[in-house]
Amino acid sequence: MVAYRYHQYQVVGRALPTESDDHPKIYRMKLWNTNEVRAKSKFWYFLRKLKKVKKSNGQILAINEIFEKNPTKINNYGIWLRYQSRTGYHNMYKEFRDTTLNGAVEQMYSEMASRHRVRSPCIQIIKTATIPAKLCKRESTKQFHNSKIKFPLVFKKVRPPTRKLKTTYKASRPNLFV
Amino acid sequence: MGFKRYVEIGRVALINYGKDYGKLVVIVDVVDQNRALVDAPDMVRSQLNFKRLTLTDIKIDINRAPRKKNLIEAMEKSDVKGKWESSSWGRKLIVQKKRASLNDFDRFKVMLAKIKRGSLVRQELAKLKKESA
């Protein structure tokens, strides 16, 4: 199993209580980041943009990691994001097929970095959702919605089963036919 | 065209890289172009890259993403283990494993057996040569 770099956290925080406001409103956010420390930091980044509160006059009440309920089931994930390109901000909607939401988010970050050269600090996830197969918009995910899917593997990559057995020279040319 | 082994639901594959090296698994669903959801009776259902799989000729009849119980039943019904162990590929792997697990005394016994077999072959060959001479 791949170890996912991105974890999903639920961060709950509020402004510190003052004399004028004894019970400030509590806000909850669901974030993706590599660890808890970064998730808390990102929470304040977003909250600062929405409300008049900073980390210095606020407190985090809870941070919990959210785990995938059923990582053996394949889902189609739709991710709405806002990213900063060299010329401005744009919105985007991307679809991914994966077993877990964290995996889909990691795919998204990889794809944005490769296709659009957008690094992860410049991406804001607006919304994620599990999309039923009927409502998928992208052809590249819809082509796998086939219960009798069948395709050949065209090239077989020949590699030693452990890196210990790797050698620079081989006695014969490899057979690439599957 | 030439492709006989397809990635499809129910295809049995051998894991050829990684922690579960050498295990026979069944492709239970396809995640996308590079990954499959893969299952075996003794492991948790997980996703594997196709680069880590080698497809075999064996295919079993299952629906997409079956329950573990149904998967095990279908594997028993089509006798995946039996077919694998009687196929030449499966037999080769069994022999490799046996050879790797021999101790020194076993290797001594193998050496004696090889010498004996060689001598029998040469005796027969000498007889045939004499007859044809």
Coordinates of C-alpha atoms in Angstrom, one line a residue:
Chain A
M1 CA 0.0 0.0 0.0
V2 CA 1.2 3.5 -0.8
A3 CA 1.9 5.7 2.2
Y4 CA -0.1 8.8 1.4
R5 CA 1.6 12.1 2.0
Y6 CA -1.6 14.0 2.4
H7 CA -3.8 13.5 5.4
Q8 CA -7.2 14.9 5.9
Y9 CA -7.7 16.9 9.2
Q10 CA -10.6 18.5 10.8
V11 CA -9.5 21.6 12.6
V12 CA -11.8 23.4 15.0
G13 CA -10.9 26.9 16.3
R14 CA -12.2 30.2 17.5
A15 CA -11.1 33.6 18.6
L16 CA -10.1 33.9 22.2
P17 CA -12.9 35.1 24.4
T18 CA -12.7 38.8 25.3
E19 CA -14.7 41.1 27.7
S20 CA -17.0 42.2 24.8
D21 CA -17.5 38.7 23.4
D22 CA -17.7 35.9 25.9
H23 CA -18.5 33.1 23.5
P24 CA -17.0 33.7 20.1
K25 CA -18.2 31.7 17.2
I26 CA -16.5 28.4 16.7
Y27 CA -15.3 27.5 13.2
R28 CA -14.5 24.1 11.8
M29 CA -12.5 23.4 8.6
K30 CA -11.5 20.2 6.8
L31 CA -8.1 20.5 5.4
W32 CA -5.5 18.4 3.6
N33 CA -1.9 18.6 4.6
T34 CA 1.1 16.4 5.3
N35 CA 1.0 16.8 9.1
E36 CA -0.9 18.3 11.9
V37 CA 1.3 21.3 12.4
R38 CA 0.9 22.4 8.8
A39 CA -2.8 21.8 9.0
K40 CA -3.2 24.1 12.0
S41 CA -1.1 26.7 10.2
K42 CA -3.3 26.5 7.1
F43 CA -6.4 26.7 9.3
W44 CA -5.3 30.1 10.5
Y45 CA -4.4 31.1 6.9
F46 CA -7.9 30.5 5.7
L47 CA -9.6 31.9 8.8
R48 CA -7.7 35.1 8.6
K49 CA -9.1 35.6 5.1
L50 CA -12.6 35.0 6.2
K51 CA -12.9 36.5 9.7
K52 CA -11.0 39.1 11.8
V53 CA -9.0 36.6 13.8
K54 CA -5.3 35.6 13.8
K55 CA -3.4 32.8 15.5
S56 CA -2.2 35.3 18.2
N57 CA -5.8 36.1 19.2
G58 CA -7.3 32.7 18.6
Q59 CA -7.2 29.2 19.8
I60 CA -7.4 25.8 18.2
L61 CA -10.0 23.7 20.0
A62 CA -9.5 20.4 18.3
I63 CA -7.6 18.8 15.5
N64 CA -8.5 15.3 14.4
E65 CA -7.4 13.2 11.5
I66 CA -10.2 11.9 9.3
F67 CA -9.6 8.5 7.9
E68 CA -11.2 6.8 4.9
K69 CA -14.2 4.8 5.9
N70 CA -13.8 2.1 3.2
P71 CA -10.5 2.0 1.5
T72 CA -11.3 -1.1 -0.4
K73 CA -13.9 0.5 -2.6
I74 CA -13.1 2.6 -5.7
N75 CA -14.7 5.9 -5.9
N76 CA -14.8 8.8 -8.4
Y77 CA -13.7 11.9 -6.6
G78 CA -14.5 15.4 -7.9
I79 CA -12.2 18.2 -6.6
W80 CA -13.0 21.8 -7.0
L81 CA -10.0 24.0 -6.5
R82 CA -8.8 27.5 -6.8
Y83 CA -5.2 28.0 -7.9
Q84 CA -2.8 30.7 -8.6
S85 CA -1.1 30.7 -11.9
R86 CA 1.5 33.0 -13.2
T87 CA -1.2 35.4 -14.5
G88 CA -3.9 35.2 -11.8
Y89 CA -6.3 33.1 -9.9
H90 CA -8.4 30.4 -11.6
N91 CA -11.0 27.9 -10.6
M92 CA -10.9 24.3 -11.7
Y93 CA -12.8 21.1 -11.4
K94 CA -10.9 17.8 -11.7
E95 CA -12.0 14.2 -11.4
F96 CA -10.0 11.3 -10.1
R97 CA -10.6 7.7 -9.5
D98 CA -9.1 6.3 -6.4
T99 CA -9.9 4.2 -3.3
T100 CA -9.4 6.9 -0.8
L101 CA -10.0 10.7 -0.8
N102 CA -6.4 11.3 0.5
G103 CA -5.1 9.4 -2.5
A104 CA -7.3 11.5 -4.9
V105 CA -6.1 14.7 -3.3
E106 CA -2.5 13.6 -3.7
Q107 CA -3.1 12.8 -7.3
M108 CA -4.6 16.2 -7.7
Y109 CA -1.5 17.9 -6.3
S110 CA 0.7 15.8 -8.5
E111 CA -1.3 16.6 -11.6
M112 CA -1.5 20.3 -11.0
A113 CA 2.2 20.4 -10.5
S114 CA 2.9 18.5 -13.6
R115 CA 0.3 19.8 -16.0
H116 CA 0.1 23.4 -14.8
R117 CA 3.4 23.9 -12.9
V118 CA 1.3 24.9 -9.8
R119 CA 3.0 24.2 -6.5
S120 CA 1.0 23.0 -3.5
P121 CA 1.0 26.3 -1.6
C122 CA -0.7 28.0 -4.5
I123 CA -3.6 25.5 -4.5
Q124 CA -6.7 25.9 -2.4
I125 CA -9.2 23.1 -2.3
I126 CA -12.7 24.5 -2.3
K127 CA -14.7 21.3 -2.2
T128 CA -14.3 17.6 -2.7
A129 CA -17.1 15.1 -3.3
T130 CA -17.6 11.5 -4.2
I131 CA -19.3 11.5 -7.5
P132 CA -21.6 8.7 -8.6
A133 CA -20.6 7.3 -12.0
K134 CA -23.5 8.9 -13.8
L135 CA -22.5 12.4 -13.0
C136 CA -18.9 12.2 -13.9
K137 CA -17.9 14.8 -16.4
R138 CA -14.4 13.8 -17.6
E139 CA -13.9 11.2 -20.3
S140 CA -10.8 9.9 -18.7
T141 CA -12.7 8.8 -15.6
K142 CA -15.8 7.7 -17.5
Q143 CA -13.8 5.2 -19.6
F144 CA -13.3 3.1 -16.5
H145 CA -17.0 2.8 -15.7
N146 CA -17.3 -0.5 -17.4
S147 CA -18.0 -3.6 -15.4
K148 CA -16.5 -5.8 -18.2
I149 CA -13.4 -3.7 -18.6
K150 CA -10.7 -5.5 -20.5
F151 CA -7.4 -4.2 -21.9
P152 CA -4.0 -5.7 -22.5
L153 CA -0.8 -4.5 -20.9
V154 CA 1.2 -3.5 -23.8
F155 CA 4.8 -3.4 -22.6
K156 CA 6.1 -5.5 -19.8
K157 CA 8.7 -3.6 -17.7
V158 CA 11.4 -6.1 -16.9
R159 CA 13.0 -5.3 -13.5
P160 CA 14.6 -7.4 -10.8
P161 CA 12.3 -8.2 -7.9
T162 CA 14.5 -6.6 -5.4
R163 CA 16.9 -3.7 -5.8
K164 CA 19.7 -5.9 -4.5
L165 CA 19.6 -8.0 -7.7
K166 CA 20.0 -5.0 -9.9
T167 CA 23.0 -5.2 -12.2
T168 CA 24.4 -2.7 -14.8
Y169 CA 24.9 -5.3 -17.5
K170 CA 22.6 -8.2 -18.5
A171 CA 23.5 -11.3 -20.4
S172 CA 20.5 -11.1 -22.8
R173 CA 18.1 -8.6 -24.2
P174 CA 14.8 -8.5 -22.2
N175 CA 11.5 -9.9 -23.5
L176 CA 9.0 -7.1 -23.4
F177 CA 6.0 -9.0 -24.5
V178 CA 3.5 -9.5 -21.7
Chain B
M1 CA -3.3 -9.3 -32.9
G2 CA -1.4 -11.2 -30.4
F3 CA -2.5 -10.2 -26.9
K4 CA -3.8 -13.2 -25.1
R5 CA -3.7 -12.0 -21.5
Y6 CA -5.9 -9.1 -20.7
V7 CA -6.3 -7.1 -17.6
E8 CA -9.9 -7.9 -16.7
I9 CA -12.0 -8.6 -13.6
G10 CA -11.1 -12.0 -12.5
R11 CA -7.7 -12.2 -14.1
V12 CA -5.2 -14.0 -11.8
A13 CA -1.8 -12.3 -11.6
L14 CA 1.5 -12.8 -9.9
I15 CA 3.1 -10.0 -7.8
N16 CA 6.6 -9.5 -9.1
Y17 CA 7.9 -6.7 -7.0
G18 CA 7.5 -5.5 -3.4
K19 CA 6.6 -6.8 -0.1
D20 CA 4.1 -9.4 -1.4
Y21 CA 6.4 -10.8 -4.0
G22 CA 5.5 -14.2 -5.4
K23 CA 1.8 -14.1 -4.3
L24 CA -1.0 -15.0 -6.6
V25 CA -3.8 -12.4 -6.6
V26 CA -7.0 -11.8 -8.4
I27 CA -7.7 -8.5 -10.2
V28 CA -11.0 -7.5 -8.6
D29 CA -11.5 -4.0 -10.1
V30 CA -9.6 -1.5 -12.1
V31 CA -8.9 1.9 -10.5
D32 CA -7.4 3.6 -13.6
Q33 CA -4.9 3.1 -16.3
N34 CA -2.1 2.2 -14.0
R35 CA -3.6 0.6 -10.9
A36 CA -5.9 -2.3 -10.1
L37 CA -7.7 -3.3 -7.0
V38 CA -6.3 -6.6 -6.1
D39 CA -7.4 -9.3 -3.7
A40 CA -6.2 -12.7 -2.4
P41 CA -7.6 -15.0 0.3
D42 CA -4.9 -14.2 2.7
M43 CA -4.5 -10.4 2.2
V44 CA -6.4 -7.2 2.7
R45 CA -7.9 -5.9 -0.5
S46 CA -5.5 -3.2 -1.8
Q47 CA -4.5 -1.3 -4.9
L48 CA -1.4 -2.3 -6.9
N49 CA 0.3 -0.7 -9.8
F50 CA 0.2 -2.9 -12.9
K51 CA 4.0 -2.6 -13.0
R52 CA 4.1 -4.8 -10.0
L53 CA 1.9 -7.5 -11.6
T54 CA 2.5 -10.2 -14.2
L55 CA -0.7 -11.5 -15.7
T56 CA -1.2 -15.3 -15.9
D57 CA -3.4 -17.3 -18.1
I58 CA -5.8 -18.1 -15.4
K59 CA -9.1 -16.2 -15.2
I60 CA -11.9 -16.8 -12.8
D61 CA -15.6 -15.8 -13.1
I62 CA -16.5 -13.0 -10.7
N63 CA -18.5 -9.8 -10.7
R64 CA -16.9 -6.5 -10.2
A65 CA -15.5 -6.1 -6.6
P66 CA -17.1 -9.2 -5.1
R67 CA -17.3 -9.9 -1.4
K68 CA -14.3 -11.7 0.1
K69 CA -16.4 -14.8 0.7
N70 CA -17.7 -14.9 -2.9
L71 CA -14.1 -14.4 -4.1
I72 CA -12.8 -17.3 -2.1
E73 CA -15.7 -19.5 -3.3
A74 CA -15.0 -18.6 -6.9
M75 CA -11.3 -19.3 -6.5
E76 CA -12.1 -22.7 -5.1
K77 CA -14.6 -23.5 -7.8
S78 CA -12.2 -22.8 -10.6
D79 CA -9.3 -24.4 -8.7
V80 CA -6.9 -21.5 -9.2
K81 CA -4.3 -23.1 -6.9
G82 CA -4.5 -26.5 -8.7
K83 CA -4.3 -24.9 -12.2
W84 CA -1.3 -22.8 -11.1
E85 CA 0.6 -25.6 -9.6
S86 CA 0.1 -27.9 -12.6
S87 CA 1.1 -25.2 -15.1
S88 CA 4.7 -25.2 -16.2
W89 CA 5.2 -21.7 -14.8
G90 CA 3.8 -22.6 -11.4
R91 CA 5.9 -25.8 -11.3
K92 CA 9.0 -23.9 -12.1
L93 CA 8.4 -21.6 -9.1
I94 CA 7.8 -24.5 -6.8
V95 CA 11.1 -26.1 -7.9
Q96 CA 12.9 -22.8 -7.4
K97 CA 11.6 -22.5 -3.9
K98 CA 12.5 -26.1 -3.1
R99 CA 16.0 -25.6 -4.3
A100 CA 16.4 -22.4 -2.3
S101 CA 15.3 -24.2 0.9
L102 CA 17.7 -27.2 0.6
N103 CA 20.2 -27.7 3.4
D104 CA 23.7 -29.0 2.8
F105 CA 22.7 -32.7 3.3
D106 CA 19.9 -32.3 0.7
R107 CA 22.3 -30.7 -1.7
F108 CA 24.7 -33.7 -1.2
K109 CA 21.8 -36.1 -2.0
V110 CA 21.0 -34.1 -5.1
M111 CA 24.6 -34.3 -6.2
L112 CA 24.6 -38.1 -5.8
A113 CA 21.3 -38.4 -7.6
K114 CA 22.6 -36.3 -10.5
I115 CA 25.7 -38.5 -10.8
K116 CA 23.6 -41.6 -10.8
R117 CA 21.2 -40.2 -13.5
G118 CA 24.2 -39.1 -15.6
S119 CA 25.8 -42.6 -15.4
L120 CA 22.5 -44.3 -16.4
V121 CA 22.2 -42.0 -19.4
R122 CA 25.8 -42.7 -20.5
Q123 CA 25.3 -46.5 -20.1
E124 CA 22.2 -46.3 -22.4
L125 CA 24.1 -44.1 -24.9
A126 CA 27.0 -46.6 -24.9
K127 CA 24.6 -49.4 -25.6
L128 CA 23.0 -47.6 -28.5
K129 CA 26.4 -46.6 -29.9
K130 CA 27.5 -50.2 -29.8
E131 CA 24.3 -51.4 -31.6
S132 CA 24.6 -48.8 -34.4
A133 CA 28.4 -49.4 -34.8

